[in-house]
């Protein structure tokens, strides 16, 4: 069994090689991570904490790293190098399966761990299935009719004066206030083609459609 001193020495040697520009050495970063795990355990014991957090832990961890010749390693590299040391076989298998060109892109502990974690996440669909909501039963097809502002104001006033919890009653109040007579209905009709815009339709312009009998299935 390898002792803690041997693991720390291996981490120190690996960090020296990394400083010389061999950042792509996966095994070296794993060795650094194993050494940092020992430092994390000792720092937590000295700080008397249950998790590697807080000022007391950070003070002792920084002191341990400096004593072991690892004081120049960043906190981010510490964190991800320890994750590499915790999952060396899984991350190594993922990394070895990558093409050489892609493998060279992952040179830091942060990039290696993030790339490995993304590999087993569910890929997001390229195109989401857009579910079209059905048209409300009250909404007619075709071009909408413009409602004059005075009709809207009359409907709003009627709702305010006769407010209740019965939506059918409210709908009747709004419609009756907005459309008071046949003249109001004619005002909603569009202008015929060729007819001057300023000339409003008259009652003779209204085409009355005969009532269609309901289908037998609806009776």
PDB file of N, CA and C in Angstrom, residues 129-204:
ATOM      1  N   UNK A 129     -40.302  20.039 -30.123  1.00  0.00           N
ATOM      2  CA  UNK A 129     -41.616  19.833 -30.715  1.00  0.00           C
ATOM      3  C   UNK A 129     -42.558  20.924 -30.223  1.00  0.00           C
ATOM      4  N   UNK A 130     -43.012  21.736 -31.147  1.00  0.00           N
ATOM      5  CA  UNK A 130     -43.887  22.838 -30.797  1.00  0.00           C
ATOM      6  C   UNK A 130     -45.325  22.340 -30.802  1.00  0.00           C
ATOM      7  N   UNK A 131     -45.941  22.366 -29.657  1.00  0.00           N
ATOM      8  CA  UNK A 131     -47.320  21.918 -29.525  1.00  0.00           C
ATOM      9  C   UNK A 131     -48.223  23.130 -29.709  1.00  0.00           C
ATOM     10  N   UNK A 132     -49.026  23.076 -30.762  1.00  0.00           N
ATOM     11  CA  UNK A 132     -49.927  24.187 -31.027  1.00  0.00           C
ATOM     12  C   UNK A 132     -51.184  24.026 -30.185  1.00  0.00           C
ATOM     13  N   UNK A 133     -51.507  25.060 -29.460  1.00  0.00           N
ATOM     14  CA  UNK A 133     -52.701  25.020 -28.639  1.00  0.00           C
ATOM     15  C   UNK A 133     -53.933  25.139 -29.525  1.00  0.00           C
ATOM     16  N   UNK A 134     -54.988  24.398 -29.195  1.00  0.00           N
ATOM     17  CA  UNK A 134     -56.211  24.508 -30.012  1.00  0.00           C
ATOM     18  C   UNK A 134     -56.817  25.895 -29.916  1.00  0.00           C
ATOM     19  N   UNK A 135     -57.451  26.309 -31.011  1.00  0.00           N
ATOM     20  CA  UNK A 135     -58.087  27.621 -31.041  1.00  0.00           C
ATOM     21  C   UNK A 135     -59.255  27.623 -30.064  1.00  0.00           C
ATOM     22  N   UNK A 136     -59.357  28.631 -29.217  1.00  0.00           N
ATOM     23  CA  UNK A 136     -60.502  28.703 -28.296  1.00  0.00           C
ATOM     24  C   UNK A 136     -61.816  28.678 -29.062  1.00  0.00           C
ATOM     25  N   UNK A 137     -62.843  28.062 -28.438  1.00  0.00           N
ATOM     26  CA  UNK A 137     -64.128  27.912 -29.120  1.00  0.00           C
ATOM     27  C   UNK A 137     -64.758  29.253 -29.447  1.00  0.00           C
ATOM     28  N   UNK A 138     -64.463  30.265 -28.625  1.00  0.00           N
ATOM     29  CA  UNK A 138     -65.088  31.567 -28.849  1.00  0.00           C
ATOM     30  C   UNK A 138     -64.373  32.404 -29.896  1.00  0.00           C
ATOM     31  N   UNK A 139     -63.200  31.939 -30.338  1.00  0.00           N
ATOM     32  CA  UNK A 139     -62.404  32.732 -31.264  1.00  0.00           C
ATOM     33  C   UNK A 139     -62.713  32.304 -32.691  1.00  0.00           C
ATOM     34  N   UNK A 140     -63.253  33.217 -33.491  1.00  0.00           N
ATOM     35  CA  UNK A 140     -63.654  32.903 -34.854  1.00  0.00           C
ATOM     36  C   UNK A 140     -62.453  32.896 -35.789  1.00  0.00           C
ATOM     37  N   UNK A 141     -62.628  32.212 -36.921  1.00  0.00           N
ATOM     38  CA  UNK A 141     -61.586  32.216 -37.937  1.00  0.00           C
ATOM     39  C   UNK A 141     -61.708  33.473 -38.795  1.00  0.00           C
ATOM     40  N   UNK A 142     -60.642  33.767 -39.511  1.00  0.00           N
ATOM     41  CA  UNK A 142     -60.656  34.927 -40.389  1.00  0.00           C
ATOM     42  C   UNK A 142     -60.136  36.177 -39.708  1.00  0.00           C
ATOM     43  N   UNK A 143     -60.250  37.285 -40.430  1.00  0.00           N
ATOM     44  CA  UNK A 143     -59.736  38.559 -39.920  1.00  0.00           C
ATOM     45  C   UNK A 143     -60.593  39.040 -38.748  1.00  0.00           C
ATOM     46  N   UNK A 144     -59.983  39.533 -37.686  1.00  0.00           N
ATOM     47  CA  UNK A 144     -60.762  40.018 -36.547  1.00  0.00           C
ATOM     48  C   UNK A 144     -61.466  41.331 -36.877  1.00  0.00           C
ATOM     49  N   UNK A 145     -62.520  41.594 -36.129  1.00  0.00           N
ATOM     50  CA  UNK A 145     -63.281  42.835 -36.306  1.00  0.00           C
ATOM     51  C   UNK A 145     -62.746  43.879 -35.332  1.00  0.00           C
ATOM     52  N   UNK A 146     -62.493  45.076 -35.846  1.00  0.00           N
ATOM     53  CA  UNK A 146     -62.052  46.150 -34.972  1.00  0.00           C
ATOM     54  C   UNK A 146     -63.196  46.666 -34.114  1.00  0.00           C
ATOM     55  N   UNK A 147     -62.999  46.741 -32.828  1.00  0.00           N
ATOM     56  CA  UNK A 147     -64.020  47.213 -31.903  1.00  0.00           C
ATOM     57  C   UNK A 147     -63.747  48.685 -31.591  1.00  0.00           C
ATOM     58  N   UNK A 148     -64.686  49.561 -31.878  1.00  0.00           N
ATOM     59  CA  UNK A 148     -64.468  50.986 -31.570  1.00  0.00           C
ATOM     60  C   UNK A 148     -64.265  51.204 -30.078  1.00  0.00           C
ATOM     61  N   UNK A 149     -63.547  52.260 -29.754  1.00  0.00           N
ATOM     62  CA  UNK A 149     -63.228  52.539 -28.363  1.00  0.00           C
ATOM     63  C   UNK A 149     -64.438  52.843 -27.512  1.00  0.00           C
ATOM     64  N   UNK A 150     -65.483  53.504 -28.112  1.00  0.00           N
ATOM     65  CA  UNK A 150     -66.647  53.832 -27.293  1.00  0.00           C
ATOM     66  C   UNK A 150     -67.424  52.589 -26.890  1.00  0.00           C
ATOM     67  N   UNK A 151     -67.390  51.546 -27.737  1.00  0.00           N
ATOM     68  CA  UNK A 151     -68.038  50.288 -27.366  1.00  0.00           C
ATOM     69  C   UNK A 151     -67.304  49.613 -26.210  1.00  0.00           C
ATOM     70  N   UNK A 152     -65.998  49.646 -26.275  1.00  0.00           N
ATOM     71  CA  UNK A 152     -65.210  49.048 -25.193  1.00  0.00           C
ATOM     72  C   UNK A 152     -65.449  49.781 -23.895  1.00  0.00           C
ATOM     73  N   UNK A 153     -65.543  51.097 -23.962  1.00  0.00           N
ATOM     74  CA  UNK A 153     -65.782  51.872 -22.749  1.00  0.00           C
ATOM     75  C   UNK A 153     -67.150  51.570 -22.156  1.00  0.00           C
ATOM     76  N   UNK A 154     -68.183  51.427 -23.015  1.00  0.00           N
ATOM     77  CA  UNK A 154     -69.507  51.103 -22.510  1.00  0.00           C
ATOM     78  C   UNK A 154     -69.521  49.722 -21.856  1.00  0.00           C
ATOM     79  N   UNK A 155     -68.816  48.759 -22.486  1.00  0.00           N
ATOM     80  CA  UNK A 155     -68.762  47.416 -21.908  1.00  0.00           C
ATOM     81  C   UNK A 155     -68.039  47.424 -20.570  1.00  0.00           C
ATOM     82  N   UNK A 156     -66.945  48.173 -20.485  1.00  0.00           N
ATOM     83  CA  UNK A 156     -66.197  48.238 -19.223  1.00  0.00           C
ATOM     84  C   UNK A 156     -67.026  48.874 -18.124  1.00  0.00           C
ATOM     85  N   UNK A 157     -67.790  49.929 -18.471  1.00  0.00           N
ATOM     86  CA  UNK A 157     -68.627  50.594 -17.478  1.00  0.00           C
ATOM     87  C   UNK A 157     -69.727  49.660 -16.979  1.00  0.00           C
ATOM     88  N   UNK A 158     -70.297  48.890 -17.902  1.00  0.00           N
ATOM     89  CA  UNK A 158     -71.342  47.950 -17.504  1.00  0.00           C
ATOM     90  C   UNK A 158     -70.787  46.867 -16.594  1.00  0.00           C
ATOM     91  N   UNK A 159     -69.599  46.397 -16.871  1.00  0.00           N
ATOM     92  CA  UNK A 159     -68.989  45.375 -16.019  1.00  0.00           C
ATOM     93  C   UNK A 159     -68.708  45.923 -14.629  1.00  0.00           C
ATOM     94  N   UNK A 160     -68.219  47.141 -14.580  1.00  0.00           N
ATOM     95  CA  UNK A 160     -67.904  47.732 -13.285  1.00  0.00           C
ATOM     96  C   UNK A 160     -69.148  47.948 -12.444  1.00  0.00           C
ATOM     97  N   UNK A 161     -70.243  48.373 -13.097  1.00  0.00           N
ATOM     98  CA  UNK A 161     -71.461  48.649 -12.342  1.00  0.00           C
ATOM     99  C   UNK A 161     -72.207  47.368 -11.957  1.00  0.00           C
ATOM    100  N   UNK A 162     -72.123  46.326 -12.784  1.00  0.00           N
ATOM    101  CA  UNK A 162     -72.878  45.109 -12.502  1.00  0.00           C
ATOM    102  C   UNK A 162     -72.017  43.918 -12.174  1.00  0.00           C
ATOM    103  N   UNK A 163     -70.825  44.174 -11.583  1.00  0.00           N
ATOM    104  CA  UNK A 163     -69.863  43.087 -11.346  1.00  0.00           C
ATOM    105  C   UNK A 163     -70.435  42.013 -10.430  1.00  0.00           C
ATOM    106  N   UNK A 164     -70.216  40.740 -10.826  1.00  0.00           N
ATOM    107  CA  UNK A 164     -70.636  39.595 -10.015  1.00  0.00           C
ATOM    108  C   UNK A 164     -69.730  38.425 -10.366  1.00  0.00           C
ATOM    109  N   UNK A 165     -69.998  37.270  -9.783  1.00  0.00           N
ATOM    110  CA  UNK A 165     -69.166  36.089 -10.014  1.00  0.00           C
ATOM    111  C   UNK A 165     -69.700  35.199 -11.132  1.00  0.00           C
ATOM    112  N   UNK A 166     -70.769  35.598 -11.759  1.00  0.00           N
ATOM    113  CA  UNK A 166     -71.364  34.807 -12.846  1.00  0.00           C
ATOM    114  C   UNK A 166     -70.841  35.348 -14.177  1.00  0.00           C
ATOM    115  N   UNK A 167     -69.981  34.569 -14.833  1.00  0.00           N
ATOM    116  CA  UNK A 167     -69.357  35.047 -16.069  1.00  0.00           C
ATOM    117  C   UNK A 167     -70.371  35.180 -17.195  1.00  0.00           C
ATOM    118  N   UNK A 168     -71.456  34.385 -17.174  1.00  0.00           N
ATOM    119  CA  UNK A 168     -72.477  34.505 -18.216  1.00  0.00           C
ATOM    120  C   UNK A 168     -73.205  35.837 -18.091  1.00  0.00           C
ATOM    121  N   UNK A 169     -73.529  36.200 -16.874  1.00  0.00           N
ATOM    122  CA  UNK A 169     -74.184  37.488 -16.652  1.00  0.00           C
ATOM    123  C   UNK A 169     -73.264  38.623 -17.070  1.00  0.00           C
ATOM    124  N   UNK A 170     -72.000  38.523 -16.731  1.00  0.00           N
ATOM    125  CA  UNK A 170     -71.043  39.560 -17.108  1.00  0.00           C
ATOM    126  C   UNK A 170     -70.909  39.671 -18.620  1.00  0.00           C
ATOM    127  N   UNK A 171     -70.870  38.540 -19.301  1.00  0.00           N
ATOM    128  CA  UNK A 171     -70.765  38.566 -20.760  1.00  0.00           C
ATOM    129  C   UNK A 171     -71.978  39.239 -21.379  1.00  0.00           C
ATOM    130  N   UNK A 172     -73.183  38.930 -20.848  1.00  0.00           N
ATOM    131  CA  UNK A 172     -74.397  39.549 -21.379  1.00  0.00           C
ATOM    132  C   UNK A 172     -74.392  41.055 -21.151  1.00  0.00           C
ATOM    133  N   UNK A 173     -73.958  41.468 -19.957  1.00  0.00           N
ATOM    134  CA  UNK A 173     -73.904  42.898 -19.672  1.00  0.00           C
ATOM    135  C   UNK A 173     -72.965  43.624 -20.622  1.00  0.00           C
ATOM    136  N   UNK A 174     -71.789  43.047 -20.854  1.00  0.00           N
ATOM    137  CA  UNK A 174     -70.792  43.695 -21.717  1.00  0.00           C
ATOM    138  C   UNK A 174     -71.288  43.798 -23.146  1.00  0.00           C
ATOM    139  N   UNK A 175     -71.903  42.702 -23.653  1.00  0.00           N
ATOM    140  CA  UNK A 175     -72.366  42.713 -25.044  1.00  0.00           C
ATOM    141  C   UNK A 175     -73.520  43.693 -25.225  1.00  0.00           C
ATOM    142  N   UNK A 176     -74.472  43.655 -24.290  1.00  0.00           N
ATOM    143  CA  UNK A 176     -75.619  44.552 -24.412  1.00  0.00           C
ATOM    144  C   UNK A 176     -75.223  46.018 -24.295  1.00  0.00           C
ATOM    145  N   UNK A 177     -74.196  46.312 -23.491  1.00  0.00           N
ATOM    146  CA  UNK A 177     -73.752  47.700 -23.366  1.00  0.00           C
ATOM    147  C   UNK A 177     -72.973  48.139 -24.594  1.00  0.00           C
ATOM    148  N   UNK A 178     -72.186  47.235 -25.153  1.00  0.00           N
ATOM    149  CA  UNK A 178     -71.379  47.602 -26.313  1.00  0.00           C
ATOM    150  C   UNK A 178     -72.241  47.705 -27.574  1.00  0.00           C
ATOM    151  N   UNK A 179     -73.148  46.745 -27.777  1.00  0.00           N
ATOM    152  CA  UNK A 179     -73.992  46.710 -28.977  1.00  0.00           C
ATOM    153  C   UNK A 179     -75.426  46.965 -28.533  1.00  0.00           C
ATOM    154  N   UNK A 180     -75.833  48.189 -28.633  1.00  0.00           N
ATOM    155  CA  UNK A 180     -77.135  48.595 -28.108  1.00  0.00           C
ATOM    156  C   UNK A 180     -78.250  48.433 -29.129  1.00  0.00           C
ATOM    157  N   UNK A 181     -77.920  48.511 -30.410  1.00  0.00           N
ATOM    158  CA  UNK A 181     -78.958  48.487 -31.442  1.00  0.00           C
ATOM    159  C   UNK A 181     -78.345  47.998 -32.744  1.00  0.00           C
ATOM    160  N   UNK A 182     -79.201  47.920 -33.784  1.00  0.00           N
ATOM    161  CA  UNK A 182     -78.725  47.508 -35.101  1.00  0.00           C
ATOM    162  C   UNK A 182     -77.688  48.482 -35.645  1.00  0.00           C
ATOM    163  N   UNK A 183     -77.793  49.732 -35.252  1.00  0.00           N
ATOM    164  CA  UNK A 183     -76.833  50.724 -35.736  1.00  0.00           C
ATOM    165  C   UNK A 183     -75.419  50.402 -35.251  1.00  0.00           C
ATOM    166  N   UNK A 184     -75.326  49.908 -34.029  1.00  0.00           N
ATOM    167  CA  UNK A 184     -73.999  49.527 -33.524  1.00  0.00           C
ATOM    168  C   UNK A 184     -73.455  48.314 -34.270  1.00  0.00           C
ATOM    169  N   UNK A 185     -74.353  47.409 -34.651  1.00  0.00           N
ATOM    170  CA  UNK A 185     -73.908  46.244 -35.426  1.00  0.00           C
ATOM    171  C   UNK A 185     -73.395  46.690 -36.786  1.00  0.00           C
ATOM    172  N   UNK A 186     -74.141  47.616 -37.425  1.00  0.00           N
ATOM    173  CA  UNK A 186     -73.726  48.110 -38.746  1.00  0.00           C
ATOM    174  C   UNK A 186     -72.378  48.816 -38.653  1.00  0.00           C
ATOM    175  N   UNK A 187     -72.135  49.470 -37.533  1.00  0.00           N
ATOM    176  CA  UNK A 187     -70.856  50.174 -37.366  1.00  0.00           C
ATOM    177  C   UNK A 187     -69.675  49.220 -37.371  1.00  0.00           C
ATOM    178  N   UNK A 188     -69.925  47.968 -37.000  1.00  0.00           N
ATOM    179  CA  UNK A 188     -68.843  46.980 -36.968  1.00  0.00           C
ATOM    180  C   UNK A 188     -68.561  46.378 -38.336  1.00  0.00           C
ATOM    181  N   UNK A 189     -69.484  46.568 -39.298  1.00  0.00           N
ATOM    182  CA  UNK A 189     -69.302  45.960 -40.612  1.00  0.00           C
ATOM    183  C   UNK A 189     -68.177  46.647 -41.367  1.00  0.00           C
ATOM    184  N   UNK A 190     -67.391  45.881 -42.119  1.00  0.00           N
ATOM    185  CA  UNK A 190     -66.308  46.488 -42.911  1.00  0.00           C
ATOM    186  C   UNK A 190     -66.863  47.283 -44.077  1.00  0.00           C
ATOM    187  N   UNK A 191     -66.106  48.222 -44.557  1.00  0.00           N
ATOM    188  CA  UNK A 191     -66.491  49.040 -45.699  1.00  0.00           C
ATOM    189  C   UNK A 191     -66.378  48.216 -46.962  1.00  0.00           C
ATOM    190  N   UNK A 192     -67.413  48.288 -47.829  1.00  0.00           N
ATOM    191  CA  UNK A 192     -67.386  47.542 -49.078  1.00  0.00           C
ATOM    192  C   UNK A 192     -66.300  48.067 -50.008  1.00  0.00           C
ATOM    193  N   UNK A 193     -65.863  47.189 -50.906  1.00  0.00           N
ATOM    194  CA  UNK A 193     -64.862  47.597 -51.896  1.00  0.00           C
ATOM    195  C   UNK A 193     -65.470  48.645 -52.820  1.00  0.00           C
ATOM    196  N   UNK A 194     -64.749  49.723 -53.029  1.00  0.00           N
ATOM    197  CA  UNK A 194     -65.226  50.803 -53.869  1.00  0.00           C
ATOM    198  C   UNK A 194     -66.063  51.824 -53.139  1.00  0.00           C
ATOM    199  N   UNK A 195     -66.406  51.528 -51.878  1.00  0.00           N
ATOM    200  CA  UNK A 195     -67.211  52.464 -51.104  1.00  0.00           C
ATOM    201  C   UNK A 195     -66.290  53.421 -50.371  1.00  0.00           C
ATOM    202  N   UNK A 196     -66.593  54.728 -50.342  1.00  0.00           N
ATOM    203  CA  UNK A 196     -65.738  55.685 -49.632  1.00  0.00           C
ATOM    204  C   UNK A 196     -65.586  55.292 -48.174  1.00  0.00           C
ATOM    205  N   UNK A 197     -64.402  55.478 -47.645  1.00  0.00           N
ATOM    206  CA  UNK A 197     -64.126  55.074 -46.273  1.00  0.00           C
ATOM    207  C   UNK A 197     -64.993  55.834 -45.300  1.00  0.00           C
ATOM    208  N   UNK A 198     -65.310  57.124 -45.625  1.00  0.00           N
ATOM    209  CA  UNK A 198     -66.069  57.921 -44.679  1.00  0.00           C
ATOM    210  C   UNK A 198     -67.547  57.551 -44.670  1.00  0.00           C
ATOM    211  N   UNK A 199     -67.985  56.803 -45.719  1.00  0.00           N
ATOM    212  CA  UNK A 199     -69.391  56.435 -45.802  1.00  0.00           C
ATOM    213  C   UNK A 199     -69.634  55.119 -45.098  1.00  0.00           C
ATOM    214  N   UNK A 200     -70.424  55.095 -44.047  1.00  0.00           N
ATOM    215  CA  UNK A 200     -70.682  53.900 -43.285  1.00  0.00           C
ATOM    216  C   UNK A 200     -71.740  53.059 -43.979  1.00  0.00           C
ATOM    217  N   UNK A 201     -71.730  51.720 -43.804  1.00  0.00           N
ATOM    218  CA  UNK A 201     -72.766  50.876 -44.393  1.00  0.00           C
ATOM    219  C   UNK A 201     -74.111  51.195 -43.769  1.00  0.00           C
ATOM    220  N   UNK A 202     -75.151  50.898 -44.509  1.00  0.00           N
ATOM    221  CA  UNK A 202     -76.516  51.077 -44.026  1.00  0.00           C
ATOM    222  C   UNK A 202     -77.145  49.718 -43.803  1.00  0.00           C
ATOM    223  N   UNK A 203     -78.369  49.746 -43.311  1.00  0.00           N
ATOM    224  CA  UNK A 203     -79.043  48.479 -43.041  1.00  0.00           C
ATOM    225  C   UNK A 203     -79.241  47.671 -44.308  1.00  0.00           C
ATOM    226  N   UNK A 204     -79.387  48.350 -45.477  1.00  0.00           N
ATOM    227  CA  UNK A 204     -79.596  47.627 -46.735  1.00  0.00           C
ATOM    228  C   UNK A 204     -78.344  46.894 -47.195  1.00  0.00           C
TER     229      UNK A 204
END
